Amino acid sequence: MMPSFGWTTYDVSSQLPATWRQDVRRVAAAADFRDFPRTPILSREATQVDDVPRGRVHADQVLRGLPWLHQFYRGPFLQLARESRMERVETARDGRYGVVLNVQRGANMRFECHVDSNPLTGLLFCTDHGAGDGGELVFARDPGAVGLEAVERDCSVIRPHAGHLIFFDGRRHPHYARPLAKISDVRIVAVMNFYTESCMESTRPLELNRHLYGDS
Ligand SMILES: [Fe+2]
């Protein structure tokens, strides 16, 4: 029997600043859009895939452009993350990967199929995507799935709703974000890393930091 995959959803839209969606769109417009090479260790892309196009707003840009998001990460969102787990949960100490934005613009971008190294991930969806719009977050039920075809064969699908915050442990189940259907559409999600006593920040693979930031 396949291990079950689960997630927790909170609607936090009423807690966020009145202009949060415009703020996020403004900062996301300055994202680093390019082909990102496959991630060492954690990638679950098919072997022939060398890179995946997408946009990223780095943690320092988030800190400067969306200071309220950082405050939520270390405050109210951390409290919600703690409610979802039996053990102590902490935010990342390393400012390079605390909160980042992943951005998809048009129909060619998607997010790489991968597993997480951190034991708890929080995603704040910043844009809405209805049926047929694409942009869904897809989790393979089979931990051994490699490549999009294998993931899509048997999966849980989460449709993004702006203002919904979800928490999950993505270490076992490969996941990716589907491309958008329309070339005029934009998908923005804030990604937050959390750690626990049984899987502390010190366990984050050094190779991952070298790949992303050029050092350890
Ligand atoms: Fe992930």
CSV table of C-alpha atoms in Angstrom, one decimal, residues 37-45 112-118 143 145-146 170-172 174 203-211:
chain,number,residue,atom,x,y,z
A,37,PRO,CA,19.5,23.7,-13.7
A,38,ARG,CA,18.2,20.6,-12.0
A,39,THR,CA,18.7,20.5,-8.3
A,40,PRO,CA,21.3,18.0,-7.0
A,41,ILE,CA,20.1,15.1,-4.8
A,42,LEU,CA,16.5,16.4,-4.6
A,43,SER,CA,15.5,16.5,-8.3
A,44,ARG,CA,12.9,14.0,-9.5
A,45,GLU,CA,12.9,15.1,-13.1
A,112,GLU,CA,10.9,21.4,-11.0
A,113,CYS,CA,9.8,18.0,-9.8
A,114,HIS,CA,11.7,17.4,-6.6
A,115,VAL,CA,11.5,16.3,-3.0
A,116,ASP,CA,12.2,18.6,-0.1
A,117,SER,CA,15.1,18.4,2.3
A,118,ASN,CA,13.4,20.3,5.1
A,143,PRO,CA,7.6,8.1,-3.3
A,145,ALA,CA,8.0,8.4,-9.0
A,146,VAL,CA,10.5,10.0,-11.3
A,170,GLY,CA,7.5,17.0,1.1
A,171,ARG,CA,10.5,14.8,1.9
A,172,ARG,CA,9.1,11.6,0.5
A,174,PRO,CA,7.9,14.1,-5.4
A,203,THR,CA,20.9,18.5,8.1
A,204,ARG,CA,20.3,20.7,5.0
A,205,PRO,CA,22.6,19.2,2.3
A,206,LEU,CA,25.7,21.4,1.8
A,207,GLU,CA,25.6,20.5,-1.9
A,208,LEU,CA,22.2,22.2,-2.1
A,209,ASN,CA,23.6,25.5,-0.8
A,210,ARG,CA,26.6,25.2,-3.1
A,211,HIS,CA,24.2,24.7,-6.1
